[in-house]
CSV table of C-alpha atoms and ligand atoms in Angstrom, one decimal:
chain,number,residue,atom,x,y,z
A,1,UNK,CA,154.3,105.2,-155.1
A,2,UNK,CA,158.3,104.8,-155.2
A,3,UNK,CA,159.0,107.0,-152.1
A,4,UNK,CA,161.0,109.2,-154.6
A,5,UNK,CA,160.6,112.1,-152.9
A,6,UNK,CA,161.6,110.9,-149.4
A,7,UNK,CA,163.5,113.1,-147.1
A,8,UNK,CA,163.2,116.0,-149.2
A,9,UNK,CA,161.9,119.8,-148.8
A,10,UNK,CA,160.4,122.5,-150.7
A,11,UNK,CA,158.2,125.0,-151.6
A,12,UNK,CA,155.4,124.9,-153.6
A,13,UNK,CA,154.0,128.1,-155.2
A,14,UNK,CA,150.5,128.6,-157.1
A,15,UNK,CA,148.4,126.4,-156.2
A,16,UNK,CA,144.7,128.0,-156.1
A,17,UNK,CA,142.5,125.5,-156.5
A,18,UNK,CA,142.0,121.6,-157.2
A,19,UNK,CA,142.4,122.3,-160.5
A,20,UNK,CA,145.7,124.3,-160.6
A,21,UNK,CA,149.1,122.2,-161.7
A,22,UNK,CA,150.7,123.3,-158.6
A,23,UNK,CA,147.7,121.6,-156.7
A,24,UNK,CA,148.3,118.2,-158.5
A,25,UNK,CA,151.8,118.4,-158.0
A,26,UNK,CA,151.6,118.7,-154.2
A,27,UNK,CA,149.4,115.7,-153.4
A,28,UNK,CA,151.9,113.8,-155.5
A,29,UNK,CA,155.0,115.2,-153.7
A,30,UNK,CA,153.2,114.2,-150.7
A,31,UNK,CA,152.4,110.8,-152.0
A,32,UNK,CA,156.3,110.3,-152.9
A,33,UNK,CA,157.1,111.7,-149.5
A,34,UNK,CA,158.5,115.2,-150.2
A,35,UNK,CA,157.6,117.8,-147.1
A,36,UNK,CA,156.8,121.6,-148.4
A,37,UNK,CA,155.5,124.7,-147.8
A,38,UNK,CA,152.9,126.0,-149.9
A,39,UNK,CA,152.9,129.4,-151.0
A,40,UNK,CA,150.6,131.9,-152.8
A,41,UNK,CA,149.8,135.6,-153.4
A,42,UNK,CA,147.6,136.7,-150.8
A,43,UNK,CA,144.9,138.4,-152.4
A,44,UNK,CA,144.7,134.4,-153.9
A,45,UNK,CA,145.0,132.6,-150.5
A,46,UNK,CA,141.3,134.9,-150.0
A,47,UNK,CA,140.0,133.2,-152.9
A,48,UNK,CA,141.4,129.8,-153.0
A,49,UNK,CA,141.4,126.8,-151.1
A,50,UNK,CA,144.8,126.1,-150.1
A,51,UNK,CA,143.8,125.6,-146.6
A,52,UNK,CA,142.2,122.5,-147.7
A,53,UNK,CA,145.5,121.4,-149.5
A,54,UNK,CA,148.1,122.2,-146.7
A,55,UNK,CA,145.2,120.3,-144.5
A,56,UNK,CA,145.7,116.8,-146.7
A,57,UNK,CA,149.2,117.6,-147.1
A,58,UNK,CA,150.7,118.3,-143.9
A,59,UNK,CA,151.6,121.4,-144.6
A,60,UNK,CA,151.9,125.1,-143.7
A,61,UNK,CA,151.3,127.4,-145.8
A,62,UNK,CA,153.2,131.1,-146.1
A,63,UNK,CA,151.6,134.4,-148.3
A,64,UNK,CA,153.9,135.9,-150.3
A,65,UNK,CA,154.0,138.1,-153.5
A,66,UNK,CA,155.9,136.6,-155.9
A,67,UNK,CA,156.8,140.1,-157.1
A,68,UNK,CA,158.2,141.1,-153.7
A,69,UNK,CA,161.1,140.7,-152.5
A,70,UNK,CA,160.8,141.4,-149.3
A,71,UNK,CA,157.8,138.2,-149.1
A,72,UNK,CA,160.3,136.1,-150.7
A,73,UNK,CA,163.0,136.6,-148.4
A,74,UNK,CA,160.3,136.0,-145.5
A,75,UNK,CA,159.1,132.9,-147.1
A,76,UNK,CA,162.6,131.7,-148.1
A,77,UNK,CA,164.1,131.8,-144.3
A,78,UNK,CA,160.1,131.0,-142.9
A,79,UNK,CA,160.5,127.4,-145.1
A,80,UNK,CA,163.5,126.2,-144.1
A,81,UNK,CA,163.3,126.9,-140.2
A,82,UNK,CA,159.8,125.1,-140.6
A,83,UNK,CA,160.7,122.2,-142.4
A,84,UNK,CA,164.3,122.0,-140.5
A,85,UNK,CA,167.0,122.1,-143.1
A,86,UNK,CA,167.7,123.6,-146.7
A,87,UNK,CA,165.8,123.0,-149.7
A,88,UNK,CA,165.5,120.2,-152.2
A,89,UNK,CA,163.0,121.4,-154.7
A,90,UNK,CA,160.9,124.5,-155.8
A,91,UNK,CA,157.9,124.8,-157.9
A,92,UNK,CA,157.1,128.0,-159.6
A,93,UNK,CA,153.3,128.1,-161.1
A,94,UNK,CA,152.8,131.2,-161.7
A,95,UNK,CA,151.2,132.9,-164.2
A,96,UNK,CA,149.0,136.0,-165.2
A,97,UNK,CA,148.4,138.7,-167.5
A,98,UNK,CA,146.5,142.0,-167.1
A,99,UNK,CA,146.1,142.5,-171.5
A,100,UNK,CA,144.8,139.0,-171.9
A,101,UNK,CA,142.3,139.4,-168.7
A,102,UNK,CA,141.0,142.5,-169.9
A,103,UNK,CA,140.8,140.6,-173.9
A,104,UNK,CA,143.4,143.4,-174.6
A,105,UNK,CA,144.6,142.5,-178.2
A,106,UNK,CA,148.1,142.3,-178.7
A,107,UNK,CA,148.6,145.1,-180.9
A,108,UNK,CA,147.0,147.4,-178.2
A,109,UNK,CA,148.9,146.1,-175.7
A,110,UNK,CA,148.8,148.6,-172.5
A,111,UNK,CA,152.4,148.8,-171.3
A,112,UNK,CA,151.6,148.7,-167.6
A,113,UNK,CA,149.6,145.6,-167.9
A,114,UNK,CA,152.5,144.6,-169.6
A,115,UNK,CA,154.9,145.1,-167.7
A,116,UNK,CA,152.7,144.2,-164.6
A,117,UNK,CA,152.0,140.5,-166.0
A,118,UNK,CA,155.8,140.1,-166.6
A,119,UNK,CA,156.7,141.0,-163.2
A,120,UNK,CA,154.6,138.4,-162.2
A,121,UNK,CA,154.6,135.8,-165.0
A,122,UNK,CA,158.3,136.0,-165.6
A,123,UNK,CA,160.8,138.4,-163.5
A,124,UNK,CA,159.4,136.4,-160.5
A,125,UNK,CA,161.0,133.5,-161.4
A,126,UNK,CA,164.6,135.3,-161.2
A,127,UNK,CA,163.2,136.9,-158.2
A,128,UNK,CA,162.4,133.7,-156.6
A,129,UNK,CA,165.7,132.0,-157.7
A,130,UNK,CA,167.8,134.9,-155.9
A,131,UNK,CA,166.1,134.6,-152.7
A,132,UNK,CA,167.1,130.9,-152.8
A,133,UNK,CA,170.4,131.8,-154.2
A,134,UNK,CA,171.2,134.8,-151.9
A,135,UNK,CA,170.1,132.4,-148.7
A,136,UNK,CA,172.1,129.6,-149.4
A,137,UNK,CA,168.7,128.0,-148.9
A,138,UNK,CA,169.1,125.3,-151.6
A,139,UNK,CA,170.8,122.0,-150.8
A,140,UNK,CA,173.4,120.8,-153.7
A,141,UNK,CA,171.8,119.1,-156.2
A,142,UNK,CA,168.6,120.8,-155.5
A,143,UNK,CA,166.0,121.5,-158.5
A,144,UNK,CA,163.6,124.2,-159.1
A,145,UNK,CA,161.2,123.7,-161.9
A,146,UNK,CA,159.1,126.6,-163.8
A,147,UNK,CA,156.2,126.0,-165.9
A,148,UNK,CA,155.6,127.6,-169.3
A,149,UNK,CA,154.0,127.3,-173.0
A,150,UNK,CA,155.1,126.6,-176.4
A,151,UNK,CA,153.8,130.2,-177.5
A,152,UNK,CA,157.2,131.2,-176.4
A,153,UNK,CA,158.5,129.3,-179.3
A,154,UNK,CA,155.8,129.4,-182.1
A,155,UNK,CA,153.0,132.0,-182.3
A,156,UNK,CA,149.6,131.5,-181.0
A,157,UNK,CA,147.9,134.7,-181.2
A,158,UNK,CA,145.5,134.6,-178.4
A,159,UNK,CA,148.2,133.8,-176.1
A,160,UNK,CA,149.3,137.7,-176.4
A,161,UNK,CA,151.9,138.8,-174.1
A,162,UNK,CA,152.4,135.7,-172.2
A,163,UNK,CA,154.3,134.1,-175.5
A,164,UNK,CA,156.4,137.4,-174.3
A,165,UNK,CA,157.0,136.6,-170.4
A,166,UNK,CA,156.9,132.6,-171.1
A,167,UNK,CA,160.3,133.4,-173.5
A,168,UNK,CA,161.7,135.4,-170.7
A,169,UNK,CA,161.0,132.8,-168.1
A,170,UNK,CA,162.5,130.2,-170.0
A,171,UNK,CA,165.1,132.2,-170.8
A,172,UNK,CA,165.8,132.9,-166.9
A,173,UNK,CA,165.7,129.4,-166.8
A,174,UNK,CA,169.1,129.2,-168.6
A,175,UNK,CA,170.8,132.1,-167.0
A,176,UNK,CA,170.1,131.3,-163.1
A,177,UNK,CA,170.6,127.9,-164.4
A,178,UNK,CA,173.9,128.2,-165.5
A,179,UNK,CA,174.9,130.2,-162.1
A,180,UNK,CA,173.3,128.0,-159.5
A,181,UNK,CA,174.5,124.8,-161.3
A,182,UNK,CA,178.2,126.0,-161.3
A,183,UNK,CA,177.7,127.7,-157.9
A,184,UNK,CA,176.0,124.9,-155.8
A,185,UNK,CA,174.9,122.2,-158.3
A,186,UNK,CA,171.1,123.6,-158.2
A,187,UNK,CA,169.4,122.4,-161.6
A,188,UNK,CA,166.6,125.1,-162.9
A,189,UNK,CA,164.4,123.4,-165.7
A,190,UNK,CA,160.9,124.9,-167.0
A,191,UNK,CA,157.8,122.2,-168.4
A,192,UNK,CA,156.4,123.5,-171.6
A,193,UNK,CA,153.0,121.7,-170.8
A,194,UNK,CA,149.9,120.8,-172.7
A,195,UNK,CA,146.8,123.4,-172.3
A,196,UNK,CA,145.0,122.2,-169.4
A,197,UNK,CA,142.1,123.4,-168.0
A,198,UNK,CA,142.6,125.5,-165.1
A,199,UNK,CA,141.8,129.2,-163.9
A,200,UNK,CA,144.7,130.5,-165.4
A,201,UNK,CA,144.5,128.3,-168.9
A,202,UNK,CA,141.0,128.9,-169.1
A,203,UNK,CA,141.2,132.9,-169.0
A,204,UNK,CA,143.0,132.6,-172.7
A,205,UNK,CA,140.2,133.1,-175.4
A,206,UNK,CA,139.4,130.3,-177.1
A,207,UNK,CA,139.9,127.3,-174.8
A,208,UNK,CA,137.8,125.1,-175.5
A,209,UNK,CA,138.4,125.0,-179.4
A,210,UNK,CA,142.5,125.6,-178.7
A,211,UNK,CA,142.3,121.9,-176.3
A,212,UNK,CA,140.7,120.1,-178.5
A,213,UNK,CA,143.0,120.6,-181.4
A,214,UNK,CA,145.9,120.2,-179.4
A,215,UNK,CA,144.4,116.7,-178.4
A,216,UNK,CA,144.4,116.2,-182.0
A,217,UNK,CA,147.5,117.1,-182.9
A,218,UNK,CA,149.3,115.2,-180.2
A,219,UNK,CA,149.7,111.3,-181.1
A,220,UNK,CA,149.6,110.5,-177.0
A,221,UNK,CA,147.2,113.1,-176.5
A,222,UNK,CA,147.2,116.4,-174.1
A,223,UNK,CA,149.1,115.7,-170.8
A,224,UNK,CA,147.1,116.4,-168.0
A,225,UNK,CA,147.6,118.5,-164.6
A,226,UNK,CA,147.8,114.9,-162.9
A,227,UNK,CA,150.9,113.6,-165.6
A,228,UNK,CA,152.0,116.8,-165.1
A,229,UNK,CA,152.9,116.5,-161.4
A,230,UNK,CA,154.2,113.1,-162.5
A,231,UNK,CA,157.0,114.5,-164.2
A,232,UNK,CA,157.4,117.4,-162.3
A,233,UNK,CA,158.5,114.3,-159.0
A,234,UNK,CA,161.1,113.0,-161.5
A,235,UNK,CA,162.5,116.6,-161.9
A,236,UNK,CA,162.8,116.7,-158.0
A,237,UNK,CA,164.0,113.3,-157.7
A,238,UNK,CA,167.2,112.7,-157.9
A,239,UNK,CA,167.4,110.6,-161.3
A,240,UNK,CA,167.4,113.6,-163.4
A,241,UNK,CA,170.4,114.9,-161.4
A,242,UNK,CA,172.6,116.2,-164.5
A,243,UNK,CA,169.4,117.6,-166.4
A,244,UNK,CA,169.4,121.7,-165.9
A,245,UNK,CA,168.8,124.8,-168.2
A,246,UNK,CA,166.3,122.7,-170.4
A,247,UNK,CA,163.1,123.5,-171.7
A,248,UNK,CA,161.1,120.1,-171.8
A,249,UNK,CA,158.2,119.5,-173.8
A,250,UNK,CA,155.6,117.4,-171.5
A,251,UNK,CA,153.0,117.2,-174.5
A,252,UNK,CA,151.8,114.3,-175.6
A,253,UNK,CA,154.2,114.9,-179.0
A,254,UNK,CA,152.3,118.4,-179.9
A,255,UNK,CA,155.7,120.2,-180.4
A,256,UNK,CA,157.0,117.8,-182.8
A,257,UNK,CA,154.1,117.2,-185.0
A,258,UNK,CA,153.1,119.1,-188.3
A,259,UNK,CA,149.9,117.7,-188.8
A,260,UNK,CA,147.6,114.3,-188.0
A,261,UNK,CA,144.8,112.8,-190.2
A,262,UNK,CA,141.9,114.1,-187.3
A,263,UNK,CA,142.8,117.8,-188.2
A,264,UNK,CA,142.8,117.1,-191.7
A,265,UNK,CA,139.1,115.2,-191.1
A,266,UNK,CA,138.0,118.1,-189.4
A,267,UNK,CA,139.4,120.5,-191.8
A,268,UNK,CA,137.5,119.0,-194.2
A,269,UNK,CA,134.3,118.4,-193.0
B,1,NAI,P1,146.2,128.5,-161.9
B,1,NAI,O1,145.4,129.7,-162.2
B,1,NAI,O2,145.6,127.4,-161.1
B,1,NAI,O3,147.6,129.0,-161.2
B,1,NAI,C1,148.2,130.2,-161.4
B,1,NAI,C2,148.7,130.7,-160.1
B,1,NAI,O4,149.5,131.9,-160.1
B,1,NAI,C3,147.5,131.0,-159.1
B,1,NAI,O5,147.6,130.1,-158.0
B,1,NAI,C4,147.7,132.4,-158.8
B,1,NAI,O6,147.3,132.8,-157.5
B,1,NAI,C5,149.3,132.5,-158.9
B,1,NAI,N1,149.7,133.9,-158.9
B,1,NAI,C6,149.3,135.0,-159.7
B,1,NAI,N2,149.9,136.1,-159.3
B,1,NAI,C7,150.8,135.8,-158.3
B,1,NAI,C8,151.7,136.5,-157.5
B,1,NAI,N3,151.9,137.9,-157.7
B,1,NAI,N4,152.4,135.9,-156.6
B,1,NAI,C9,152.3,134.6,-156.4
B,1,NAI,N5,151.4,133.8,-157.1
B,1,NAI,C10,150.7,134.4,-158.0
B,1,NAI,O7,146.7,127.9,-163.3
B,1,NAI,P2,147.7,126.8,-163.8
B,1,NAI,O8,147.3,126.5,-165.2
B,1,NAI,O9,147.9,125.8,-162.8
B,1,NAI,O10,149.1,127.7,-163.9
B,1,NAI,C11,150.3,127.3,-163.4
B,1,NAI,C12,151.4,127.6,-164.4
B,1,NAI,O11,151.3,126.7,-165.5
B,1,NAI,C13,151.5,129.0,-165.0
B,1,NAI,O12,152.8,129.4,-165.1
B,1,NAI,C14,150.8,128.8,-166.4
B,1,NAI,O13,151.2,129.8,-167.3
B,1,NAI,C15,151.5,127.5,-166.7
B,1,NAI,N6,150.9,126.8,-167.8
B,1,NAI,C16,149.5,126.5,-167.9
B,1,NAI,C17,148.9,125.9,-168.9
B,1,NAI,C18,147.4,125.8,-169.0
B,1,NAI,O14,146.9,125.6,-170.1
B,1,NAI,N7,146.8,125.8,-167.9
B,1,NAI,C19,149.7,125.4,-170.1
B,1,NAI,C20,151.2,125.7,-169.9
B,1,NAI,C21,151.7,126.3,-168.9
């Protein structure tokens, strides 16, 4: 532990179970001495275990819609008047689609499950960074980190419309970026992470088989939730200070690789 996180506040949204990234990334805020408020949907708090998180963590946790304004705003002004001052960090680990839980193919797409799983998988990010931004509730310097996948970049066709709201997010990533950075210094950053298996990775068909050759295509091998909450503390730290608007690959190499010899071996078995 390197007490990296010391003296710092924030909120933490999505974490649903022990598996989730957002779950991960809360015991090691806590570890590096960061103090948060954790946050979910609340149809999710019903079937979660967060209760068991903020227990270990020391912390409280607040429902709120991440489509909803008005639960943002409540959470927003809620978090800081708990935790005693503005906002150092925020976590945004959110994800969902209606067409891929219903095995919906793309080119059937049903438009309000579209538009339904980019309310919540991408406008909420912009929804979240203009409660912060309207509130003043961010301290300078402050960072707010998104999570997304490299579908937005390069097509993976069971991914369906979340390669759609992951480009948008990452997207919003730039814009608010560019405003909050000039504005109050705030850096906004999104993790393009390795498949990893949680509720929300496991619901994409194909898994199992789509893990595995990810693992073989990356030369350090798939990150896990655990490195990812790793490198999610460095984005809250403060020795990524002048890092903002980025998209950053936390993949074990997958993005930058063509192929590797095990693919081949199994391609030709
Ligand atoms: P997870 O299923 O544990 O977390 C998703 C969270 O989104 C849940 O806690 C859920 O309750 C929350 N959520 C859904 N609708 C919401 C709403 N309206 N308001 C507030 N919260 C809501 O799964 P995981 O994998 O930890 O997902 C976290 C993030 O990581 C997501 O953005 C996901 O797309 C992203 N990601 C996941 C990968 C994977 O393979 N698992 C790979 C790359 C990115």
């Amino acid at each position: 532990m390197y007490n990296l996180l010391k003296g710092k506040r924030g909120i933490i949204f999505g974490a649903l179970d022990e598996n989730s990234i957002a779950w991960k990334t809360a015991e090691r805020v806590h570890e590096e001495g960061g103090q948060f408020v954790l946050t979910n949907a609340p149809i999710a708090m019903r079937m979660g275990k967060i209760n068991e998180l903020a227990e270990k963590t020391g912390a409280q946790v607040i429902p709120a819609d991440a489509t909803n304004m008005d639960d943002l705003q409540n959470l927003v002004t809620k978090a800081v008047e708990i935790l005693g001052g503005k906002l150092d960090f925020v976590l945004h680990s959110i994800g969902m689609s209606v067409n891929v839980r219903k095995n919906i193919p793309y080119t059937e797409s049903n438009y309000d499950f579209y538009a339904k799983g980019w309310d919540v998988s991408a406008l909420s990010f912009h929804k979240v960074c203009q409660a912060l931004h309207k509130n003043d509730a961010m301290n300078e310097w402050g960072s707010i980190v998104a999570l997304t996948y490299i579908a937005a970049q390069r097509t993976f066709p069971d991914y369906n419309d979340m390669a759609d709201n992951k480009a948008y997010l990452e997207s919003i990533a730039r814009s608010f970026g560019y405003f909050y950075g000039k504005d109050k210094h705030v850096r906004i950053n999104t993790i393009s992470q390795s498949p990893t298996p949680t509720t929300a990775g496991q619901g994409v068909k194909g898994f199992d088989g789509f893990i595995t050759y990810a693992e073989l295509m990356s030369p350090l091998g798939n990150a896990t939730a655990d490195d990812c909450a790793n490198y999610v503390v460095t984005l809250f730290s403060d020795l990524t200070r002048k890092v903002t608007m980025q998209n950053l690959y936390h993949d074990g190499g997958f993005s930058n690789v063509g192929v590797t010899p095990e693919v081949i071996a199994h391609m030709s078995k």
